[in-house]
Tab-separated table of C-alpha atoms in Angstrom:
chain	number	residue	atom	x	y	z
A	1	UNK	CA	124.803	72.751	82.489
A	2	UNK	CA	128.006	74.229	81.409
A	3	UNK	CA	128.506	78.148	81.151
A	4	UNK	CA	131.292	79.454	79.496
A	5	UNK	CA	131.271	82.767	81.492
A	6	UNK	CA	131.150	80.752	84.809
A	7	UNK	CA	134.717	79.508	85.398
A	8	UNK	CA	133.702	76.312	87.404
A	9	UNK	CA	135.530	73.011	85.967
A	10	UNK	CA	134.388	69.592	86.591
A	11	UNK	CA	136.617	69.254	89.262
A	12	UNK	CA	135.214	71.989	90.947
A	13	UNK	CA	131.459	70.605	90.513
A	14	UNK	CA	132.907	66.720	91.942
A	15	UNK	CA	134.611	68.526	94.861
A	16	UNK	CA	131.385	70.629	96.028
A	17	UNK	CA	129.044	67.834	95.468
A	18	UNK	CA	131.563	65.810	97.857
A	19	UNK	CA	132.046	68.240	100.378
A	20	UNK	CA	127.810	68.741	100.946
A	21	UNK	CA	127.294	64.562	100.563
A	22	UNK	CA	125.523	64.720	97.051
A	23	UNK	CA	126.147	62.703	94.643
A	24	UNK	CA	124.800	64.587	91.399
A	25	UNK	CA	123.301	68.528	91.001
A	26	UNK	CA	119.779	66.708	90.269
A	27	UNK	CA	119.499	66.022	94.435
A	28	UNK	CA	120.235	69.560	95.164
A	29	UNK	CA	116.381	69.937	93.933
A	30	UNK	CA	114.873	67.019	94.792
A	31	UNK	CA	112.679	68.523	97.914
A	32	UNK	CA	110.706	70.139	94.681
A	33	UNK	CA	107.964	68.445	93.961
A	34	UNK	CA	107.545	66.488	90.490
A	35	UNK	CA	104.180	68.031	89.493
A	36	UNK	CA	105.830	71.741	89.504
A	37	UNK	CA	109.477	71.031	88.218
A	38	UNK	CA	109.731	72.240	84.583
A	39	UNK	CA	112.316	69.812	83.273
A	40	UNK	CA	111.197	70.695	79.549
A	41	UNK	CA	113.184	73.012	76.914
A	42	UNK	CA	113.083	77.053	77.893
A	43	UNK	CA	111.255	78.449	74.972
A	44	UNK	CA	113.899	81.312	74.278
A	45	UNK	CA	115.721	81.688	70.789
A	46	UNK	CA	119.048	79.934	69.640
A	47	UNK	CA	122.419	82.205	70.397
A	48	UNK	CA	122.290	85.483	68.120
A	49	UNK	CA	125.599	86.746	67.154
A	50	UNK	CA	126.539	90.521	68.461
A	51	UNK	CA	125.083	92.295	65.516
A	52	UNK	CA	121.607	90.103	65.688
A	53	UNK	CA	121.741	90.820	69.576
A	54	UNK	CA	121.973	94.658	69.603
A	55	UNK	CA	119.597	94.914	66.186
A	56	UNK	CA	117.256	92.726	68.347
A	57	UNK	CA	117.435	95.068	71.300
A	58	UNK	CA	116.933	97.661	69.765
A	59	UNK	CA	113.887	96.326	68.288
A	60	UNK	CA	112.778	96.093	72.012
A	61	UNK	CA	114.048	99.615	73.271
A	62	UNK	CA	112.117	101.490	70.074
A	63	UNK	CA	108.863	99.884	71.874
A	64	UNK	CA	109.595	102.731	74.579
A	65	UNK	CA	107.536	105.926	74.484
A	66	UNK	CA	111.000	107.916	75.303
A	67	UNK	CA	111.405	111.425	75.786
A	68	UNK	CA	113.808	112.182	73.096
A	69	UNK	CA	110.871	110.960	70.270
A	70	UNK	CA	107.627	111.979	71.942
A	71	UNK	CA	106.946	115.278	73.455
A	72	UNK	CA	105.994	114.571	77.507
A	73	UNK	CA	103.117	115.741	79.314
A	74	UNK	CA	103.246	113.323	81.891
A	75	UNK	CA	105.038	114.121	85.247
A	76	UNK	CA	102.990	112.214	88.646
A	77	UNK	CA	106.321	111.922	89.983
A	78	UNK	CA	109.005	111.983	87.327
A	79	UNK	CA	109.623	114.864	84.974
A	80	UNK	CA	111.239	115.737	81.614
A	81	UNK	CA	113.863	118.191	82.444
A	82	UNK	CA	116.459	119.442	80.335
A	83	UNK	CA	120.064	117.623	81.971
A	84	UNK	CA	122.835	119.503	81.222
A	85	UNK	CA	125.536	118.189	78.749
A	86	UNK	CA	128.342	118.016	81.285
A	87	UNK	CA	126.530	115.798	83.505
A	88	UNK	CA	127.073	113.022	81.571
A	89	UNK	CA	130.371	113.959	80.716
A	90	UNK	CA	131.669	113.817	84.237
A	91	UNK	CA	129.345	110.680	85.649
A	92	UNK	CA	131.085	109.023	82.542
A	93	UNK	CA	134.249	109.139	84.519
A	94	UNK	CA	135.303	105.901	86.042
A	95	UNK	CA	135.985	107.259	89.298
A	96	UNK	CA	132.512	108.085	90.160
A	97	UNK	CA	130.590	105.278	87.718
A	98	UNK	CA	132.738	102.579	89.752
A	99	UNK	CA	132.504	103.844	92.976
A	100	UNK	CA	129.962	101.716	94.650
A	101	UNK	CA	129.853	103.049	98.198
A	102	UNK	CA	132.788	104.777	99.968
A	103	UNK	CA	133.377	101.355	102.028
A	104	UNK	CA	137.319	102.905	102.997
A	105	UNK	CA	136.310	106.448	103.233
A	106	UNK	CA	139.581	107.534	103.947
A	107	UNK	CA	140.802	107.257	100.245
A	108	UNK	CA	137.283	108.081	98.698
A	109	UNK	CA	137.641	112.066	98.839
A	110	UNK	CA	136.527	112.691	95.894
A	111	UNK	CA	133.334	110.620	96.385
A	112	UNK	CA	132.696	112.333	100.094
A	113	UNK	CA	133.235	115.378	98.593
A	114	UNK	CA	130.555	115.072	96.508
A	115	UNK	CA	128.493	113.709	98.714
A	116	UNK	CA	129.356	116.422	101.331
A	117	UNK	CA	128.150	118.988	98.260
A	118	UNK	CA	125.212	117.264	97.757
A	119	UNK	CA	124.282	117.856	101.290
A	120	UNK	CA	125.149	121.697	101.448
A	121	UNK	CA	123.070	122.504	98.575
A	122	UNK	CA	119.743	120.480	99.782
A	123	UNK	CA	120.036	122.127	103.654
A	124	UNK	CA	120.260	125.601	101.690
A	125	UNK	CA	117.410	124.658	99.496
A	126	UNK	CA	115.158	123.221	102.308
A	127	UNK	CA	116.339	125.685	105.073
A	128	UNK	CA	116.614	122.682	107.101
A	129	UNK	CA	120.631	122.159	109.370
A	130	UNK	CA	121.365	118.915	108.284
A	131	UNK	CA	120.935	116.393	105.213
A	132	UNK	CA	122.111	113.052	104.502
A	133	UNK	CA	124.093	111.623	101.885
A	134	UNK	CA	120.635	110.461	99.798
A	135	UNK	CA	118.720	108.289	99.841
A	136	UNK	CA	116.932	105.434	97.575
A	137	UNK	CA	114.299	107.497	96.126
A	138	UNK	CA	111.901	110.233	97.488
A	139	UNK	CA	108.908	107.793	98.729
A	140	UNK	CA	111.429	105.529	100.789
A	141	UNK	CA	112.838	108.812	102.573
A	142	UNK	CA	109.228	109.634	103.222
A	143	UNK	CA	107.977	106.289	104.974
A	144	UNK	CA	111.684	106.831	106.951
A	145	UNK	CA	110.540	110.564	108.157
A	146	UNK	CA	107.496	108.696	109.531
A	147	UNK	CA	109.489	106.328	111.401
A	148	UNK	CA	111.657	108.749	112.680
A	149	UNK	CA	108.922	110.989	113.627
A	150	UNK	CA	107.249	107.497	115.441
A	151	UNK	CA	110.766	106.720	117.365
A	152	UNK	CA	111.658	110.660	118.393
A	153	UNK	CA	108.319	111.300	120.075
A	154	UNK	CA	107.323	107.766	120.892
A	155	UNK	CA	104.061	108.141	119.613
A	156	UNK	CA	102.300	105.425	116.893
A	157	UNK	CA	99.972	107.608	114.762
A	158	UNK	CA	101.084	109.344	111.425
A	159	UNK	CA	98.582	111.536	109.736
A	160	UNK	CA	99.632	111.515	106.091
A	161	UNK	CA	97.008	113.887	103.625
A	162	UNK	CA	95.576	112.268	100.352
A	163	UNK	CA	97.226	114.586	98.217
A	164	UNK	CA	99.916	113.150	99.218
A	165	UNK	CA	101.541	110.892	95.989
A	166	UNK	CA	99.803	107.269	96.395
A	167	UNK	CA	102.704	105.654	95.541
A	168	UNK	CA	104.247	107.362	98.098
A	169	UNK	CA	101.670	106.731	100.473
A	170	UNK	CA	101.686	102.658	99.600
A	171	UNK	CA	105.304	102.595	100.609
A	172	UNK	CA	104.432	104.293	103.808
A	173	UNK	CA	101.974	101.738	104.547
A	174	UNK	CA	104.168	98.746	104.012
A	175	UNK	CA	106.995	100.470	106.439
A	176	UNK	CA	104.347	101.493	108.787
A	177	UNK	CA	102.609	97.568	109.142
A	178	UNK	CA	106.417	96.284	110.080
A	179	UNK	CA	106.590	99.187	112.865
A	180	UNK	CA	102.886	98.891	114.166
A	181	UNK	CA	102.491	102.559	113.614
A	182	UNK	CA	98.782	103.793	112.631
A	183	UNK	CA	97.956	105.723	109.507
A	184	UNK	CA	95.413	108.118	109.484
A	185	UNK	CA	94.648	109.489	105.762
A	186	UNK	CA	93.493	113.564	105.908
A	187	UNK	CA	91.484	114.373	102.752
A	188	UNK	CA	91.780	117.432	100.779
A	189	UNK	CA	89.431	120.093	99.433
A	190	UNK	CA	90.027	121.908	96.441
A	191	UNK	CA	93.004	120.559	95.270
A	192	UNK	CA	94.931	120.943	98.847
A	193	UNK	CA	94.774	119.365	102.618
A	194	UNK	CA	91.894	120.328	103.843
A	195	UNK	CA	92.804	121.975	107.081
A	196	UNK	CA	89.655	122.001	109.197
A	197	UNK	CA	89.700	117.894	108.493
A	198	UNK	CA	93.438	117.794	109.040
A	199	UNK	CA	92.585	119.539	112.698
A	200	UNK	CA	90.247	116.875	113.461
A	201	UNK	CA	92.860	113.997	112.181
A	202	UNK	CA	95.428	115.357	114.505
A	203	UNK	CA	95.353	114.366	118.282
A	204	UNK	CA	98.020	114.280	121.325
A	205	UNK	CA	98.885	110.433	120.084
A	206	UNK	CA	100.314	112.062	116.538
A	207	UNK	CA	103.474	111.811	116.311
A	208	UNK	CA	103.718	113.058	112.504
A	209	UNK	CA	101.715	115.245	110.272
A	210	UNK	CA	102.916	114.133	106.651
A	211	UNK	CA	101.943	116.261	103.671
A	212	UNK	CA	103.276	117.050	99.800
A	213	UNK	CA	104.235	120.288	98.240
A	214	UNK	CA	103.380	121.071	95.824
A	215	UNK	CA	101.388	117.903	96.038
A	216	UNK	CA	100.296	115.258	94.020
A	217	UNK	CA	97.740	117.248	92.159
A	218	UNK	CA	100.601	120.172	91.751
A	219	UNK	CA	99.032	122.309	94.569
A	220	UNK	CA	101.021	124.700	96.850
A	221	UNK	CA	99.781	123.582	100.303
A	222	UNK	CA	99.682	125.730	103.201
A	223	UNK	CA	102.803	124.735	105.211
A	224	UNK	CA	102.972	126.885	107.774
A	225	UNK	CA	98.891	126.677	108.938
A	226	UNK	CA	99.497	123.018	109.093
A	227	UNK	CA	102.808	123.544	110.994
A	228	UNK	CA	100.683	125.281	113.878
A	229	UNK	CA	98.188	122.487	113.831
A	230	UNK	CA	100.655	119.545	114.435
A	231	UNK	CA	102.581	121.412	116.525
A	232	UNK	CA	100.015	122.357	119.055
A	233	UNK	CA	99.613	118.479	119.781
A	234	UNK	CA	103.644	117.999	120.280
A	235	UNK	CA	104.124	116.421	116.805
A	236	UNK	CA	106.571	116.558	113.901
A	237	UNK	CA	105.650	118.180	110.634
A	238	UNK	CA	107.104	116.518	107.533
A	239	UNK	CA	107.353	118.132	104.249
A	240	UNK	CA	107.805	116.492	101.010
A	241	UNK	CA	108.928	118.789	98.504
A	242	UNK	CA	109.527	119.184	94.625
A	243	UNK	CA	113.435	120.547	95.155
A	244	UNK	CA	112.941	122.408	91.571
A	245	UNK	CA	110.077	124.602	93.176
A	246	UNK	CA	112.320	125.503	96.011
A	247	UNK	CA	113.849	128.118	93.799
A	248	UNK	CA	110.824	130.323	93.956
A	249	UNK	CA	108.857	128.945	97.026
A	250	UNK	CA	109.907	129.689	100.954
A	251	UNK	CA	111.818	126.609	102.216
A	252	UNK	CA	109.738	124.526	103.929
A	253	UNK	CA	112.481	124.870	107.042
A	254	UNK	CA	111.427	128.581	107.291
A	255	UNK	CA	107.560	127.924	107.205
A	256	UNK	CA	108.361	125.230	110.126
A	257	UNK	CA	109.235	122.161	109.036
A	258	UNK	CA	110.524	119.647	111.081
A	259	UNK	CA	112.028	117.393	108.599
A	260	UNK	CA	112.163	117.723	104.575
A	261	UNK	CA	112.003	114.469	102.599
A	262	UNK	CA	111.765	114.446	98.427
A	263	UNK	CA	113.005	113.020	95.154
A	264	UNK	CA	115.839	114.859	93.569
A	265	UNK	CA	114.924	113.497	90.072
A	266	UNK	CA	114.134	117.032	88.694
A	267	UNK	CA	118.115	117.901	89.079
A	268	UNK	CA	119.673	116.590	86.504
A	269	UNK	CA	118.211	112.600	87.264
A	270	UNK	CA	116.972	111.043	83.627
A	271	UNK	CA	113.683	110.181	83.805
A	272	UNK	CA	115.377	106.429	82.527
A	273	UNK	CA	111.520	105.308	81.994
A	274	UNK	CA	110.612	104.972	85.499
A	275	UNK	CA	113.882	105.079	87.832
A	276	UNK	CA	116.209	104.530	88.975
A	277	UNK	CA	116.319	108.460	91.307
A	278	UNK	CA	117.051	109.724	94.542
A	279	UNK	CA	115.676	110.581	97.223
A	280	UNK	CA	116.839	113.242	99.735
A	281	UNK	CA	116.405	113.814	103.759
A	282	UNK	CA	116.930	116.727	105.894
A	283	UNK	CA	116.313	117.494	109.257
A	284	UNK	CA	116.935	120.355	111.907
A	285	UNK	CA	119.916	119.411	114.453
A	286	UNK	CA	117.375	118.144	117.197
A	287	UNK	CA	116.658	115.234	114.531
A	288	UNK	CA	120.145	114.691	113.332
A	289	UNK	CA	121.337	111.935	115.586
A	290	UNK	CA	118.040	109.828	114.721
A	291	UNK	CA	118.024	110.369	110.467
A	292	UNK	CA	118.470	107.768	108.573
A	293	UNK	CA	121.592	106.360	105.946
A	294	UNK	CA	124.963	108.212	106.321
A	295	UNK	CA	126.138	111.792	107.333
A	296	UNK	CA	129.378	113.140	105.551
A	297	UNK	CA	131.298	115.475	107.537
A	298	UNK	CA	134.236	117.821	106.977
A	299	UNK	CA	137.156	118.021	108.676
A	300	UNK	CA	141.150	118.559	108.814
A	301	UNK	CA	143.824	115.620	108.829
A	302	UNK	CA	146.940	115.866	111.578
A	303	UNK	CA	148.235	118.166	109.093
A	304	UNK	CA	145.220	120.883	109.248
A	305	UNK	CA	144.427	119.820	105.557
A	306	UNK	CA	141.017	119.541	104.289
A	307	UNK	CA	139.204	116.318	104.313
A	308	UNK	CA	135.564	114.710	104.648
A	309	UNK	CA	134.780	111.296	106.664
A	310	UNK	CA	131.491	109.492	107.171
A	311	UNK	CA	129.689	110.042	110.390
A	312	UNK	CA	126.500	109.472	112.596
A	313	UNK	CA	126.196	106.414	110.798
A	314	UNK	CA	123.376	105.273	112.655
A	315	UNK	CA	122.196	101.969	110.353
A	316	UNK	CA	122.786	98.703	111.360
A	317	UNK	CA	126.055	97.560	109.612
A	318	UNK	CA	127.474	100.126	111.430
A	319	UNK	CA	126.262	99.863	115.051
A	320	UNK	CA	123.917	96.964	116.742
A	321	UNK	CA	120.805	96.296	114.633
A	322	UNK	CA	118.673	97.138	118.012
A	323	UNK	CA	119.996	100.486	118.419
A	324	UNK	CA	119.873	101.204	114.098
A	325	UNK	CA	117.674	104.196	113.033
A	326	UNK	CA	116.983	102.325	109.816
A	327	UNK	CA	117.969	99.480	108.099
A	328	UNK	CA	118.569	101.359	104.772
A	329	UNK	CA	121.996	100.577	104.321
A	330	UNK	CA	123.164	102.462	101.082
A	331	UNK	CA	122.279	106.136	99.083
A	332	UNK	CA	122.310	106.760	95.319
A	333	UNK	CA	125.917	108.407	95.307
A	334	UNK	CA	126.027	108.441	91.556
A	335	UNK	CA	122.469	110.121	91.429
A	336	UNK	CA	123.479	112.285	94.120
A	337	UNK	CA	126.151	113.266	92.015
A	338	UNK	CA	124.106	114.562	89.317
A	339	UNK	CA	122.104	116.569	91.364
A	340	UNK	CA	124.813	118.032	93.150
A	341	UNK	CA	126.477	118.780	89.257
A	342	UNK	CA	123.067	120.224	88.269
A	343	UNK	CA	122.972	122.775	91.100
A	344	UNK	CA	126.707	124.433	90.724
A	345	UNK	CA	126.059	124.328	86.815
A	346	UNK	CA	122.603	125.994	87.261
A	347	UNK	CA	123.455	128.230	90.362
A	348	UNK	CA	120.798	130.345	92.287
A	349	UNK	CA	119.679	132.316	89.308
A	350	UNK	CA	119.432	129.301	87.020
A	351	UNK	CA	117.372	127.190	89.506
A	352	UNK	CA	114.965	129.915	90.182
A	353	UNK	CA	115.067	130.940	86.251
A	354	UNK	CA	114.236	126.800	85.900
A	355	UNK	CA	111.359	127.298	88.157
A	356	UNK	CA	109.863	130.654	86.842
A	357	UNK	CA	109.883	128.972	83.225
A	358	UNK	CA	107.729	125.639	84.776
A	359	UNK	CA	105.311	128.262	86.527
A	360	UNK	CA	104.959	130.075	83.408
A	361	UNK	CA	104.343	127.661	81.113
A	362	UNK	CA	101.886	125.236	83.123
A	363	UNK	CA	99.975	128.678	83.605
A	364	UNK	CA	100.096	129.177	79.785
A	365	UNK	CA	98.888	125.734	79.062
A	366	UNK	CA	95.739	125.668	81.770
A	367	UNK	CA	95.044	129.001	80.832
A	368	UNK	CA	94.222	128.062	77.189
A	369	UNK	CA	92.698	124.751	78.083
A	370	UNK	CA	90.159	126.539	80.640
A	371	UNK	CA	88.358	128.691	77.658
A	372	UNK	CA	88.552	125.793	75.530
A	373	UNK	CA	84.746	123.947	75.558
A	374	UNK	CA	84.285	120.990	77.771
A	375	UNK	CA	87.576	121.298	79.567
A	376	UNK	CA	87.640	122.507	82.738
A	377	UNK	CA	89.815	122.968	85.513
A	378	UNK	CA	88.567	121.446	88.886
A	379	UNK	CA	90.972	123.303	91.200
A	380	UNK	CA	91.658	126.930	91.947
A	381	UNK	CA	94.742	126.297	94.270
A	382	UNK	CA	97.900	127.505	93.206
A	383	UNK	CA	100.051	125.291	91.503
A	384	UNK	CA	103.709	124.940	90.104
A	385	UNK	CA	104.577	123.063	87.139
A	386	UNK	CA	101.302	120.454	87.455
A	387	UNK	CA	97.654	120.986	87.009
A	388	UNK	CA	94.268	119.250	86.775
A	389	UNK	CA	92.516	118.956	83.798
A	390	UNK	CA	88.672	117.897	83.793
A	391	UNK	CA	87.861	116.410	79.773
A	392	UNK	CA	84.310	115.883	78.388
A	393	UNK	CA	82.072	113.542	80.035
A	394	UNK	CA	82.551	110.264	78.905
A	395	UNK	CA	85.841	110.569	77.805
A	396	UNK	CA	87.705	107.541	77.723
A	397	UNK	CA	91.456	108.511	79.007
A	398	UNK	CA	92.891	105.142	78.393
A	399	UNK	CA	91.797	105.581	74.420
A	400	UNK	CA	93.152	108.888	74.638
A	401	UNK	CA	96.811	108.638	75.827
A	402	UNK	CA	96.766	105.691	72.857
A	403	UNK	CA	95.753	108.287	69.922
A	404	UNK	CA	97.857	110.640	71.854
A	405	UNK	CA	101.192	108.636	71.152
A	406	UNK	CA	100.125	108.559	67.673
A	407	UNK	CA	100.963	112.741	67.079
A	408	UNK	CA	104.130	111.602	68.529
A	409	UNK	CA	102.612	113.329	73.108
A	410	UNK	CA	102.611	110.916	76.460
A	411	UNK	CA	99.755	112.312	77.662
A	412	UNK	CA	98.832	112.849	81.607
A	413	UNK	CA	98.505	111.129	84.291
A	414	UNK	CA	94.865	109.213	84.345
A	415	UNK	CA	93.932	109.935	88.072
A	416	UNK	CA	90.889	107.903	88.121
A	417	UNK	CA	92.912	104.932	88.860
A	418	UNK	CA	93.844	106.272	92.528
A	419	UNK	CA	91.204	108.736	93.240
A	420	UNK	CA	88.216	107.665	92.105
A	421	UNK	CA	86.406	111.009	92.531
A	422	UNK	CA	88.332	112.467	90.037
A	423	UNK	CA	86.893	110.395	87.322
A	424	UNK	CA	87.495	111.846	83.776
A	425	UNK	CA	90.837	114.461	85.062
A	426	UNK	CA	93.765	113.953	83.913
A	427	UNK	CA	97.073	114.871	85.432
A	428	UNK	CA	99.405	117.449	83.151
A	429	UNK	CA	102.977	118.538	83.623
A	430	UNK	CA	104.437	121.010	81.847
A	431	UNK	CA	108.572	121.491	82.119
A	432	UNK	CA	110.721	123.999	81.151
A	433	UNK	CA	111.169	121.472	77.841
A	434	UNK	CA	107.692	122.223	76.197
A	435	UNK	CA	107.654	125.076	73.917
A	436	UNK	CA	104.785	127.426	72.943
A	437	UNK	CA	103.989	125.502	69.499
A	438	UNK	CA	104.086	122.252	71.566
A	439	UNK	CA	101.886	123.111	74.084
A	440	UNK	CA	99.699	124.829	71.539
A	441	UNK	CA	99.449	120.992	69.135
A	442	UNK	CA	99.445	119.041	72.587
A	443	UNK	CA	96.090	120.785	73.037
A	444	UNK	CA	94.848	120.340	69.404
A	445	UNK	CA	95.980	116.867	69.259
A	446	UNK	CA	94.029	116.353	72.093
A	447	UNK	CA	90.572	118.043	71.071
A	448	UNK	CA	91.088	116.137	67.843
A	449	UNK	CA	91.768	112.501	70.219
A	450	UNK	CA	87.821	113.482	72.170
């Protein structure tokens, strides 16, 4: 089949054939067996021209229950945060949209520089020494703190709590089958790790006590308590942490954290129906030599000028695969970016003004949905910018997300399907987006849906 973006001639096609010993494309497949070749017609329209083609995908892209026509309550993971303008404005620029990976750092400055930025601001948020360049997203650089914590006490059992985000949790499974390291699951009470069940989880074989917060179900957890537990036994606490609620909470670094793992999404990162984000990964100095991905530094040239190069590169096209922390070979620089564009635009006062609005308005909307009749709220922990929501017995969720999108509101988060406990709650977010009338229909819309 001929392509007229591919720019292979017949000549080409009689010299390749000739060089492997073929004598047409059709032996190339013949180790695939007859009865599951499909040799018929694909069943896809004939060529559209470029105004059919964009009118047709937009047809496909107006399917999407997108943030800028339907009000959000849904978080679980990704939020609806305002992005300020100038992000786009400067990721639009070619020199960071085209700038892959800094492959010849020495004339990617500007790149390392923001990279180097990105890494300042997340050590100062986490209270943690050290923090790489990013990583893919914030459940990756989760299942990587658990292999670190595995390789740096040489230990094989990782205590992870429930509340804990199950996605998160599934990709720490998969890493942990390929590294024969043992998951133990601690549940929770009340919203939060339960600690007296955490205490019997953790034994001198842990290398890693893993938990979320504010966790899955939006819950403060009590770092520090389960900092004292872990580290009685000799093991590594791990913290992953909404970097928006940093800006009111104690870093996790100062409540004794050994290394800090989350998902920068809620800096600037569109939502972009589902990904892509990025994840970041910080560490105290003990750790630094073992973390995973890239480091970049700051130095002076011959000259004493300024100047940043990559270092500790400890992944394995860098050094011998045997001796690689991690086989993660790349970080979301571009993402990075906008985080790191986010948090000088924002500042101190702007992040923790962010995350006072979140606070206040999640409070605002659970506080009017607990003396509403037949809602209830099933946890008393506090929370940040998620909450719990119990509906009527009975309630179909499924049917009521649908009606939901109707008023033009992406309801929560149906937690049923991984905890099936929790049967009938519903997960809510509320951002510093949703205004007081909004919150005030959501809720109407949503007696009206029951």
């Amino acid at each position: 089949m001929k392509h007229r973006y591919l720019p292979m001639t017949e000549q080409d096609r009689e010299e390749m054939m000739r060089t492997i010993g073929i004598g047409s494309v059709e032996e190339l497949f013949r180790d695939i067996p007859d009865e599951v070749r499909y040799r018929g017609t694909l069943p896809i329209s004939e060529a559209l021209d470029e105004m059919a083609l964009l009118q047709h995908m937009k047809r496909l892209a107006d399917k999407n229950a997108d943030f800028e026509r339907y009000v959000s309550f849904l978080g679980a993971g990704l939020y609806d945060h305002h992005i300020p303008v100038v992000i786009r404005h400067l990721l639009s620029r070619s020199e960071f949209y085209t700038a892959y990976t800094p492959y010849q750092p020495e004339i990617s400055q500007g790149e390392l520089q923001a990279m180097f930025e990105f890494q300042s601001y997340i050590c100062e948020l986490t209270g943690m020494a050290v923090a790489n360049a990013s990583m893919y997203d914030g459940s990756t650089a989760l299942a990587e703190a658990a292999a670190l914590a595995a390789g740096a006490t040489q230990r094989r059992r990782i205590v992870v709590s429930r509340a804990v985000h199950p996605e998160a949790r599934q990709v720490l499974l998969s890493k942990a089958r390929g590294l024969r390291i043992d998951i133990v699951e601690a549940d929770y009470a009340d919203g939060a790790t339960d600690l007296e069940r955490l205490r019997a989880c953790v034994t001198g074989e842990t290398a890693a006590v893993i938990v979320q917060s504010p966790n899955f179900f939006g819950c403060i957890e009590q770092v520090r308590a389960i900092g004292e537990i872990v580290h009685a036994c000799g093991g590594l606490l791990v913290v992953s942490a909404n970097p928006l609620s940093l800006g009111l909470l104690e870093s996790p670094g100062k409540l004794g954290a050994d290394i800090v793992v989350g998902d920068a999404q809620p800096f600037g990162i569109a939502a972009s129906l589902g990904g892509p984000t990025c994840g970041y990964f910080a560490v105290g100095k003990a750790l630094m030599r073992r973390m995973p991905g890239r480091i970049v530094g700051q130095t002076v040239d011959r000259d004493g000028k300024r100047g940043f190069v990559l270092t500790l590169q400890a992944r394995e096209q860098h050094i011998r695969r045997e001796k690689a922390t991690s086989n993660i070979c790349s970080n979301q620089a571009l993402l990075a970016l906008c985080a790191a564009i986010y948090l000088s635009v924002m500042g101190k006062a702007g992040i923790r003004e962010v995350a006072d609005l979140n606070v206040q308005k999640a409070h605002y909307a659970s506080g009017l949905f607990a003396g509403r009749p037949g809602f209830s709220l099933p946890f008393s922990s506090p929370f940040f910018n998620e909450f719990v929501l119990k509906l009527p017995e009975e309630t179909d969720i499924g049917q009521i997300r649908s009606r939901l999108l109707q008023f033009g509101y992406i309801g929560g988060y149906r937690l049923e399907n991984d905890y099936p406990e929790l049967k009938g709650c519903m997960l809510l977010a509320v951002t510093e987006r949703r205004t007081k009338s909004e919150i005030e229909r959501f809720i109407e819309c949503l007696e009206g849906c029951i």
